[in-house]
Tab-separated table of C-alpha atoms in Angstrom:
chain	number	residue	atom	x	y	z
A	1	MET	CA	28.867	117.560	74.756
A	2	ILE	CA	30.459	116.499	78.055
A	3	GLY	CA	31.476	112.859	78.284
A	4	ILE	CA	30.991	111.304	81.725
A	5	ILE	CA	33.365	108.373	81.834
A	6	ASP	CA	31.730	105.190	83.111
A	7	TYR	CA	34.359	102.773	84.349
A	8	GLY	CA	32.301	101.079	87.034
A	9	MET	CA	33.402	103.291	89.963
A	10	GLY	CA	30.697	105.447	90.667
A	11	ASN	CA	28.124	107.949	91.295
A	12	LEU	CA	27.637	108.870	87.666
A	13	HIS	CA	24.072	109.668	88.420
A	14	SER	CA	24.677	112.645	90.684
A	15	VAL	CA	27.149	114.217	88.254
A	16	SER	CA	24.761	113.775	85.344
A	17	LYS	CA	21.859	115.220	87.349
A	18	ALA	CA	23.941	118.277	88.134
A	19	LEU	CA	24.693	118.758	84.427
A	20	GLU	CA	20.976	118.439	83.713
A	21	ARG	CA	20.227	121.181	86.224
A	22	LEU	CA	22.845	123.329	84.478
A	23	GLN	CA	21.418	122.374	81.101
A	24	PHE	CA	24.674	121.152	79.622
A	25	PRO	CA	24.304	118.167	77.284
A	26	TYR	CA	26.209	115.054	78.345
A	27	LEU	CA	26.817	111.458	77.449
A	28	ILE	CA	27.518	108.682	79.968
A	29	SER	CA	29.598	105.945	78.429
A	30	GLY	CA	32.427	103.518	78.969
A	31	LYS	CA	33.064	103.052	75.267
A	32	PRO	CA	35.917	104.952	73.633
A	33	ASP	CA	34.221	104.977	70.204
A	34	GLU	CA	31.210	106.785	71.709
A	35	LEU	CA	33.213	109.077	73.973
A	36	ILE	CA	35.457	110.278	71.171
A	37	GLU	CA	32.622	112.539	69.963
A	38	CYS	CA	32.668	114.542	73.218
A	39	ASP	CA	34.399	117.919	73.663
A	40	ALA	CA	35.289	117.576	77.327
A	41	PHE	CA	35.303	114.847	79.955
A	42	ILE	CA	34.426	114.241	83.568
A	43	LEU	CA	36.088	111.373	85.401
A	44	PRO	CA	33.988	110.741	88.519
A	45	GLY	CA	34.823	108.114	91.064
A	46	VAL	CA	34.103	106.677	94.453
A	47	GLY	CA	35.970	103.701	95.833
A	48	ALA	CA	39.532	102.484	95.967
A	49	PHE	CA	42.423	103.672	93.768
A	50	PRO	CA	43.781	100.255	92.668
A	51	ASP	CA	40.334	98.999	91.566
A	52	ALA	CA	39.783	102.216	89.644
A	53	MET	CA	43.085	101.971	87.751
A	54	LYS	CA	42.458	98.310	87.055
A	55	ASN	CA	39.058	99.150	85.563
A	56	LEU	CA	40.424	102.037	83.479
A	57	GLU	CA	43.156	99.836	82.104
A	58	GLY	CA	40.992	96.749	81.587
A	59	THR	CA	38.367	98.647	79.580
A	60	GLY	CA	40.755	100.441	77.232
A	61	LEU	CA	39.704	103.769	78.750
A	62	ARG	CA	43.207	104.505	79.956
A	63	THR	CA	44.558	104.275	76.420
A	64	PHE	CA	41.676	106.436	75.231
A	65	LEU	CA	42.409	109.093	77.880
A	66	ASP	CA	46.148	109.016	77.121
A	67	GLN	CA	45.749	109.295	73.363
A	68	HIS	CA	42.549	111.269	72.794
A	69	VAL	CA	41.978	113.405	75.872
A	70	TYR	CA	45.158	114.338	77.706
A	71	GLN	CA	46.494	117.672	76.406
A	72	LEU	CA	43.790	117.739	73.721
A	73	LYS	CA	40.472	118.214	75.512
A	74	PRO	CA	39.472	119.464	78.995
A	75	LEU	CA	39.306	116.727	81.617
A	76	LEU	CA	37.858	117.119	85.120
A	77	GLY	CA	38.504	114.454	87.748
A	78	ILE	CA	36.173	114.492	90.758
A	79	CYS	CA	37.096	112.996	94.177
A	80	LEU	CA	38.819	109.668	93.395
A	81	GLY	CA	38.762	110.844	89.767
A	82	MET	CA	41.044	113.737	90.746
A	83	GLN	CA	43.409	111.449	92.635
A	84	LEU	CA	43.740	109.210	89.568
A	85	LEU	CA	45.225	112.151	87.634
A	86	PHE	CA	48.386	111.974	89.776
A	87	GLU	CA	51.459	109.744	89.580
A	88	ARG	CA	50.794	107.215	92.314
A	89	SER	CA	48.763	106.369	95.413
A	90	THR	CA	49.592	104.457	98.569
A	91	GLU	CA	46.016	103.206	98.982
A	92	TYR	CA	46.261	99.412	99.504
A	93	GLY	CA	49.927	99.210	98.567
A	94	GLU	CA	51.358	101.355	95.806
A	95	THR	CA	49.569	101.878	92.506
A	96	GLU	CA	50.556	103.973	89.493
A	97	GLY	CA	48.002	106.572	88.413
A	98	LEU	CA	47.372	108.317	85.099
A	99	ALA	CA	50.309	110.656	85.826
A	100	TYR	CA	48.864	113.702	84.032
A	101	LEU	CA	49.772	115.792	87.081
A	102	LYS	CA	52.893	115.728	89.244
A	103	GLY	CA	52.293	114.457	92.754
A	104	ASN	CA	51.224	111.555	94.929
A	105	VAL	CA	48.168	110.457	96.848
A	106	ILE	CA	48.697	109.531	100.506
A	107	HIS	CA	46.537	108.741	103.532
A	108	PHE	CA	45.458	111.697	105.674
A	109	SER	CA	47.294	110.309	108.664
A	110	GLU	CA	50.594	110.577	106.770
A	111	LYS	CA	50.043	114.266	106.134
A	112	GLN	CA	48.286	115.758	109.149
A	113	HIS	CA	50.438	117.386	111.776
A	114	HIS	CA	50.786	115.318	114.868
A	115	ALA	CA	48.783	117.751	116.964
A	116	HIS	CA	45.763	117.103	114.738
A	117	SER	CA	45.921	113.332	114.808
A	118	SER	CA	42.594	113.278	116.649
A	119	LEU	CA	40.809	114.587	113.560
A	120	LYS	CA	38.327	112.117	112.198
A	121	ILE	CA	39.008	110.290	108.966
A	122	PRO	CA	37.321	110.376	106.432
A	123	HIS	CA	37.327	114.134	106.043
A	124	MET	CA	33.557	114.227	105.678
A	125	GLY	CA	31.409	117.321	105.491
A	126	TRP	CA	31.390	120.957	104.437
A	127	ASN	CA	34.697	122.789	104.433
A	128	ARG	CA	35.648	126.224	103.165
A	129	LEU	CA	37.680	126.715	100.023
A	130	ALA	CA	40.456	129.277	99.819
A	131	PHE	CA	41.362	130.123	96.236
A	132	LEU	CA	45.056	130.248	95.318
A	133	ASN	CA	46.899	131.523	92.287
A	134	GLU	CA	44.779	132.878	89.480
A	135	LYS	CA	43.317	129.899	87.765
A	136	ALA	CA	40.754	129.418	85.034
A	137	SER	CA	38.672	126.981	87.099
A	138	THR	CA	37.877	129.501	89.853
A	139	GLY	CA	37.638	132.713	87.822
A	140	GLY	CA	34.644	134.876	88.720
A	141	ILE	CA	33.488	132.579	91.527
A	142	GLU	CA	33.140	133.500	95.198
A	143	GLU	CA	34.899	131.416	97.828
A	144	GLY	CA	32.597	129.323	99.986
A	145	TYR	CA	31.811	125.907	101.435
A	146	VAL	CA	31.872	122.626	99.534
A	147	TYR	CA	31.213	119.005	100.474
A	148	PHE	CA	34.163	116.620	100.947
A	149	VAL	CA	34.274	112.861	101.594
A	150	HIS	CA	37.730	111.300	101.377
A	151	SER	CA	40.420	109.534	103.396
A	152	TYR	CA	43.317	110.043	100.994
A	153	VAL	CA	44.805	113.361	100.056
A	154	VAL	CA	47.007	114.671	97.257
A	155	GLU	CA	50.554	115.973	97.715
A	156	ALA	CA	51.412	118.138	94.750
A	157	PRO	CA	53.470	121.187	93.763
A	158	ASP	CA	52.028	124.603	94.721
A	159	GLU	CA	51.702	125.807	91.162
A	160	LEU	CA	48.978	123.217	90.506
A	161	MET	CA	46.755	124.555	93.298
A	162	ALA	CA	43.651	126.513	92.443
A	163	ALA	CA	42.018	126.048	95.859
A	164	LYS	CA	42.744	124.453	99.194
A	165	ALA	CA	40.836	123.624	102.366
A	166	ASP	CA	42.127	123.264	105.918
A	167	TYR	CA	41.754	119.952	107.763
A	168	GLY	CA	44.732	119.599	110.051
A	169	CYS	CA	46.836	120.214	106.964
A	170	ASP	CA	46.383	121.979	103.648
A	171	VAL	CA	44.042	119.851	101.579
A	172	PRO	CA	44.435	120.404	97.825
A	173	ALA	CA	40.833	120.983	96.791
A	174	ILE	CA	41.058	122.188	93.186
A	175	VAL	CA	44.063	121.477	90.990
A	176	GLU	CA	44.607	122.698	87.466
A	177	LYS	CA	47.218	122.511	84.760
A	178	ASP	CA	46.409	123.389	81.174
A	179	LEU	CA	43.450	121.192	80.224
A	180	VAL	CA	43.597	118.956	83.283
A	181	PHE	CA	41.374	119.836	86.275
A	182	GLY	CA	40.674	118.074	89.544
A	183	MET	CA	38.228	118.661	92.400
A	184	GLN	CA	38.706	116.662	95.586
A	185	PHE	CA	35.235	117.581	96.902
A	186	HIS	CA	31.939	116.807	95.151
A	187	PRO	CA	30.911	119.905	93.172
A	188	GLU	CA	27.681	118.152	92.215
A	189	LYS	CA	26.762	117.933	95.923
A	190	SER	CA	28.146	121.272	97.050
A	191	GLY	CA	25.248	123.690	96.827
A	192	GLN	CA	25.717	127.007	95.060
A	193	VAL	CA	29.510	127.086	95.163
A	194	GLY	CA	29.801	123.592	93.734
A	195	THR	CA	27.250	124.335	91.059
A	196	ALA	CA	29.133	127.495	90.065
A	197	LEU	CA	32.427	125.596	89.814
A	198	LEU	CA	30.898	122.839	87.719
A	199	LYS	CA	29.270	125.443	85.480
A	200	ARG	CA	32.605	127.179	85.102
A	201	PHE	CA	34.247	123.954	83.926
A	202	CYS	CA	31.440	123.313	81.436
A	203	GLU	CA	31.756	126.852	80.098
A	204	LEU	CA	35.521	126.510	79.754
A	205	ALA	CA	34.934	123.243	77.955
A	206	GLU	CA	32.481	124.937	75.626
A	207	LYS	CA	34.549	128.009	74.902
A	208	GLY	CA	37.912	126.341	75.032
A	209	VAL	CA	40.559	126.965	77.695
A	210	GLU	CA	42.893	129.874	76.963
B	1	MET	CA	37.818	123.566	109.484
B	2	LEU	CA	34.840	121.363	108.880
B	3	THR	CA	31.497	122.860	109.765
B	4	LYS	CA	28.926	121.178	111.973
B	5	ARG	CA	26.089	119.785	109.893
B	6	ILE	CA	22.351	120.300	110.421
B	7	ILE	CA	20.262	117.508	108.950
B	8	PRO	CA	16.484	117.412	108.617
B	9	CYS	CA	15.046	113.893	108.557
B	10	LEU	CA	12.019	112.952	106.478
B	11	ASP	CA	9.956	109.802	107.079
B	12	VAL	CA	8.592	108.509	103.800
B	13	LYS	CA	5.788	105.964	103.509
B	14	GLU	CA	4.649	104.691	100.103
B	15	GLY	CA	6.349	107.673	98.484
B	16	ARG	CA	4.825	110.354	100.732
B	17	VAL	CA	6.313	112.244	103.661
B	18	VAL	CA	4.435	111.277	106.796
B	19	LYS	CA	4.321	112.298	110.478
B	20	GLY	CA	2.809	115.496	109.193
B	21	THR	CA	4.565	118.578	108.083
B	22	GLN	CA	3.433	122.156	108.274
B	23	PHE	CA	4.421	123.993	105.169
B	24	LEU	CA	1.716	126.364	104.130
B	25	SER	CA	3.991	127.781	101.479
B	26	LEU	CA	4.263	124.482	99.673
B	27	ARG	CA	1.709	123.199	97.239
B	28	ASP	CA	1.889	119.743	98.707
B	29	ALA	CA	3.414	119.273	102.133
B	30	GLY	CA	3.624	115.527	101.666
B	31	ASP	CA	5.798	115.665	98.583
B	32	PRO	CA	9.340	114.553	99.482
B	33	VAL	CA	10.839	116.279	96.452
B	34	GLU	CA	9.310	119.630	97.250
B	35	LEU	CA	10.371	119.371	100.883
B	36	ALA	CA	13.892	118.370	99.908
B	37	ARG	CA	14.155	121.434	97.702
B	38	TYR	CA	12.812	123.649	100.489
B	39	TYR	CA	15.394	122.364	102.982
B	40	ASP	CA	18.209	122.715	100.451
B	41	GLU	CA	17.251	126.373	99.970
B	42	GLN	CA	17.041	126.852	103.746
B	43	GLY	CA	20.679	125.830	104.141
B	44	ALA	CA	20.363	122.200	105.245
B	45	ASP	CA	23.768	120.532	104.987
B	46	GLU	CA	22.431	117.107	104.201
B	47	LEU	CA	19.118	115.232	104.263
B	48	VAL	CA	18.064	111.847	105.605
B	49	PHE	CA	15.108	109.946	104.151
B	50	LEU	CA	13.775	107.082	106.183
B	51	ASP	CA	11.586	104.717	104.193
B	52	ILE	CA	8.925	103.332	106.515
B	53	SER	CA	6.893	101.662	103.764
B	54	ALA	CA	5.541	98.309	104.765
B	55	SER	CA	5.003	97.017	101.236
B	56	HIS	CA	7.199	95.958	98.385
B	57	GLU	CA	5.416	98.481	96.160
B	58	GLY	CA	6.237	101.228	98.613
B	59	ARG	CA	9.911	100.347	98.458
B	60	LYS	CA	9.892	100.516	94.701
B	61	THR	CA	8.221	103.902	94.877
B	62	MET	CA	11.068	105.016	97.145
B	63	LEU	CA	13.535	104.510	94.300
B	64	ASP	CA	11.532	106.943	92.150
B	65	VAL	CA	11.548	109.402	95.033
B	66	VAL	CA	15.330	109.066	95.393
B	67	GLU	CA	15.793	109.671	91.697
B	68	GLN	CA	13.634	112.780	91.722
B	69	VAL	CA	15.293	114.132	94.850
B	70	ALA	CA	18.740	113.593	93.329
B	71	ALA	CA	17.670	115.568	90.297
B	72	SER	CA	16.321	118.431	92.391
B	73	ILE	CA	18.877	119.211	95.103
B	74	SER	CA	22.598	119.893	95.247
B	75	ILE	CA	23.402	118.602	98.729
B	76	PRO	CA	24.151	115.033	99.828
B	77	PHE	CA	21.442	112.759	101.148
B	78	THR	CA	21.151	109.433	102.923
B	79	VAL	CA	18.434	106.822	102.552
B	80	GLY	CA	17.573	104.306	105.257
B	81	GLY	CA	14.846	101.857	106.181
B	82	GLY	CA	14.595	98.151	105.458
B	83	ILE	CA	17.895	97.860	103.601
B	84	ASN	CA	19.249	94.322	103.917
B	85	THR	CA	21.195	93.377	100.773
B	86	ASN	CA	23.960	94.835	98.631
B	87	GLU	CA	21.428	94.772	95.812
B	88	ASN	CA	19.194	97.189	97.791
B	89	ILE	CA	22.178	99.447	98.375
B	90	ARG	CA	23.217	99.411	94.733
B	91	ASN	CA	19.702	100.384	93.624
B	92	ILE	CA	19.522	103.272	96.060
B	93	LEU	CA	22.986	104.613	95.215
B	94	GLN	CA	22.345	104.242	91.503
B	95	ALA	CA	19.139	106.208	91.905
B	96	GLY	CA	21.307	109.065	93.187
B	97	ALA	CA	21.571	108.803	96.987
B	98	ASP	CA	25.022	109.425	98.488
B	99	LYS	CA	24.818	107.158	101.500
B	100	VAL	CA	22.635	104.434	102.919
B	101	SER	CA	21.832	103.874	106.547
B	102	LEU	CA	21.696	100.330	107.917
B	103	ASN	CA	20.010	99.380	111.149
B	104	THR	CA	18.139	96.151	111.924
B	105	ALA	CA	19.723	94.099	109.127
B	106	ALA	CA	23.187	94.981	110.424
B	107	LEU	CA	22.317	93.811	113.925
B	108	ILE	CA	20.821	90.573	112.647
B	109	ARG	CA	23.893	89.908	110.510
B	110	PRO	CA	26.847	92.198	111.359
B	111	GLU	CA	28.920	90.897	108.394
B	112	PHE	CA	26.492	92.815	106.200
B	113	ILE	CA	28.290	96.026	107.207
B	114	GLU	CA	31.588	94.548	106.070
B	115	GLU	CA	30.197	93.331	102.762
B	116	ALA	CA	28.564	96.686	102.074
B	117	ALA	CA	31.645	98.706	103.032
B	118	ARG	CA	33.971	96.544	100.988
B	119	PHE	CA	31.780	96.846	97.941
B	120	PHE	CA	30.640	100.466	98.087
B	121	GLY	CA	33.244	102.050	100.372
B	122	SER	CA	32.874	103.079	104.017
B	123	GLN	CA	32.079	106.662	103.022
B	124	CYS	CA	28.554	105.684	102.010
B	125	ILE	CA	27.749	103.235	104.794
B	126	VAL	CA	26.035	104.816	107.788
B	127	VAL	CA	25.048	102.585	110.687
B	128	ALA	CA	22.011	103.806	112.601
B	129	ILE	CA	21.930	102.959	116.306
B	130	ASP	CA	18.720	103.250	118.333
B	131	ALA	CA	19.752	103.284	121.981
B	132	LYS	CA	17.870	103.343	125.277
B	133	TYR	CA	19.253	103.781	128.786
B	134	ASP	CA	19.078	100.752	131.036
B	135	SER	CA	19.264	101.784	134.691
B	136	ILE	CA	19.944	98.284	135.993
B	137	THR	CA	23.192	97.851	134.088
B	138	ASP	CA	23.838	101.617	133.803
B	139	THR	CA	24.436	101.271	130.050
B	140	TRP	CA	22.597	102.115	126.849
B	141	LYS	CA	21.074	99.108	125.103
B	142	VAL	CA	20.658	98.871	121.339
B	143	TYR	CA	17.200	98.179	119.886
B	144	THR	CA	16.091	96.912	116.477
B	145	HIS	CA	12.852	96.936	114.498
B	146	GLY	CA	12.199	100.628	114.988
B	147	GLY	CA	12.854	100.414	118.713
B	148	ARG	CA	10.561	97.486	119.386
B	149	LYS	CA	13.129	94.781	120.130
B	150	GLU	CA	15.949	94.901	122.639
B	151	THR	CA	19.297	93.340	121.696
B	152	ASP	CA	22.176	92.159	123.869
B	153	TRP	CA	24.439	94.888	122.527
B	154	THR	CA	25.387	97.967	124.510
B	155	ALA	CA	25.561	101.094	122.371
B	156	GLU	CA	29.281	101.395	123.075
B	157	ALA	CA	30.132	97.834	122.049
B	158	TRP	CA	27.944	97.967	118.943
B	159	ALA	CA	29.380	101.329	117.851
B	160	LYS	CA	32.917	99.917	118.078
B	161	GLU	CA	31.928	96.752	116.260
B	162	ALA	CA	30.124	98.640	113.474
B	163	VAL	CA	33.121	100.906	112.879
B	164	GLN	CA	35.479	97.944	112.987
B	165	LEU	CA	33.368	96.288	110.289
B	166	GLY	CA	33.530	99.363	108.073
B	167	ALA	CA	30.788	101.839	109.023
B	168	GLY	CA	31.887	105.285	107.838
B	169	GLU	CA	29.486	107.216	110.032
B	170	LEU	CA	27.059	106.554	112.894
B	171	LEU	CA	23.567	107.969	113.262
B	172	VAL	CA	22.798	107.713	116.964
B	173	THR	CA	19.207	108.120	118.133
B	174	SER	CA	18.385	108.332	121.801
B	175	MET	CA	15.062	106.578	122.312
B	176	ASP	CA	14.759	108.238	125.725
B	177	LYS	CA	15.009	111.717	124.262
B	178	ASP	CA	13.204	111.145	120.981
B	179	GLY	CA	10.076	113.287	120.815
B	180	GLU	CA	10.744	114.869	124.227
B	181	LYS	CA	12.095	118.124	122.798
B	182	SER	CA	14.219	118.585	125.914
B	183	GLY	CA	17.629	118.435	124.230
B	184	PHE	CA	19.918	115.753	122.822
B	185	ASP	CA	21.265	112.894	124.936
B	186	VAL	CA	24.666	114.412	125.634
B	187	ALA	CA	25.799	111.637	128.005
B	188	LEU	CA	25.176	108.913	125.411
B	189	LEU	CA	26.818	110.918	122.644
B	190	GLN	CA	29.875	111.732	124.762
B	191	LYS	CA	30.291	108.066	125.493
B	192	LEU	CA	30.162	107.125	121.811
B	193	THR	CA	32.344	109.938	120.472
B	194	ASN	CA	34.985	108.822	122.958
B	195	CYS	CA	35.082	105.272	121.687
B	196	VAL	CA	35.024	105.623	117.881
B	197	ASN	CA	36.758	107.935	115.420
B	198	VAL	CA	34.157	108.250	112.663
B	199	PRO	CA	31.664	111.112	112.308
B	200	ILE	CA	28.598	110.854	114.536
B	201	ILE	CA	25.170	112.319	113.832
B	202	ALA	CA	23.191	113.099	116.991
B	203	SER	CA	19.482	112.376	116.817
B	204	GLY	CA	16.528	112.559	119.178
B	205	GLY	CA	15.522	115.387	121.480
B	206	ALA	CA	15.893	118.593	119.471
B	207	GLY	CA	13.305	121.103	120.646
B	208	GLU	CA	14.910	124.490	120.079
B	209	ALA	CA	18.029	126.116	118.652
B	210	ILE	CA	19.938	126.110	121.934
B	211	HIS	CA	19.799	122.295	122.037
B	212	PHE	CA	21.987	122.213	118.930
B	213	VAL	CA	24.469	124.554	120.584
B	214	ASP	CA	24.553	122.326	123.678
B	215	VAL	CA	25.137	119.086	121.800
B	216	PHE	CA	27.932	120.545	119.663
B	217	GLN	CA	29.621	122.194	122.625
B	218	GLU	CA	29.341	119.268	125.013
B	219	ALA	CA	29.860	116.239	122.755
B	220	ALA	CA	32.259	115.893	119.837
B	221	VAL	CA	29.467	115.097	117.373
B	222	ASP	CA	29.724	116.212	113.762
B	223	ALA	CA	26.099	116.665	112.865
B	224	ALA	CA	22.684	116.948	114.464
B	225	LEU	CA	19.464	115.642	113.032
B	226	ALA	CA	15.911	116.733	113.699
B	227	ALA	CA	12.498	116.134	112.214
B	228	SER	CA	9.418	117.649	113.754
B	229	ILE	CA	10.827	121.001	114.862
B	230	PHE	CA	11.727	121.752	111.261
B	231	HIS	CA	8.630	120.189	109.733
B	232	TYR	CA	6.305	122.104	112.042
B	233	LYS	CA	8.334	125.266	111.615
B	234	GLU	CA	8.902	125.540	115.359
B	235	THR	CA	12.235	126.825	114.196
B	236	THR	CA	14.046	126.966	110.874
B	237	ILE	CA	17.443	125.765	109.796
B	238	ARG	CA	18.454	129.342	109.174
B	239	ALA	CA	17.474	130.333	112.713
B	240	VAL	CA	19.340	127.389	114.235
B	241	LYS	CA	22.455	128.262	112.257
B	242	ARG	CA	22.237	131.897	113.309
B	243	VAL	CA	22.216	130.896	116.983
B	244	LEU	CA	25.067	128.424	116.438
B	245	LYS	CA	27.160	131.160	114.796
B	246	GLU	CA	26.468	133.559	117.661
B	247	LYS	CA	27.669	130.925	120.098
B	248	GLY	CA	30.847	130.313	118.155
B	249	VAL	CA	29.919	126.977	116.579
B	250	HIS	CA	31.301	126.727	113.071
B	251	VAL	CA	28.511	126.294	110.496
B	252	ARG	CA	28.105	126.857	106.773
């Protein structure tokens, strides 16, 4: 059973519909005592970083993630959910994240090379993934296009990268370390490639990550 | 690099696709869910549903449609038509849509854009602009109520204002070109892409594949929308994308 974490930030519906299409059982909940039964977790998220952290902390979900998920069960953060896995973000001031992965979240304009400053923000639309390193999350999947919508971008060490996209700078698209996974794009809205990546995570969650 | 998006637009009235569609292969050409699935398979990058229901019942039916569409396709979609409160937006997003498109309500009360963007994030707030050329002032004027009422806004000023208030994307329809099938309104789109820095969807005028090439090559738009040429199978999304690729336009 995949637990979709409901902390008031998000399009839970589209993630759950994608799991239905893949026929993986799921539970949507914001209650730690219900979520504790699940074998793996998806942290979705749309909106602003500080609000998201405030909600996670205010609902006791942060403590739950720290104590019962991190390093114990697979966790996939999607879009803002991926950014929350890192140490801090500069969105509306500076906010501490969950810090399961090393790195920071900064605005696109701080990262893009000057020559590309005319690129539109948000980075919205279909962009091509390039897979990097050999990672569990991308194993057996063909590179292709996925759907992004975001204005902030992660800066993280190379060894975390499973896939990147190019938008005036390298955009970390899939990150992975042990049981912690992140996808900056929306796999649930990314056609065949997105569906394959989501399926891969669910399978890893089922079988257990090596 | 980002690809240019091709977006079919479906008009929905009381839960049924209207304006006629010509899909002999489908069981029911008026079923929005079946059409959505067809366009997803064809390689559409996104879909737009415009609810033109006149009744309250029709609007409620739209939420069921949105829910079924969300369960059936794996690409993003936008819902527009008659949205005028954050409550409306919440219902549509919760039913599974990715973005909403605001038009008349935003012109009546521009702060609505700000309220919506602050609450749901700019990434899901599209502002639709219906514009018509005015030869006396040599500008494009913005219209509301499905093009029936002229406003004091020029397209340029309203585009800037909408983005300033938090619109994450603009859907720009040329009323002069709409239905003409003679190509998109490149002059209008050039003007708007030069004055705002959010993605712009070009709408109105698509008649054949080469029109998509022209609009992407001549204006810095991010997406192009069309209805009847896809519905009547005058061309297909696949065919349009093939031509775009041949001409060096980056598509999925």
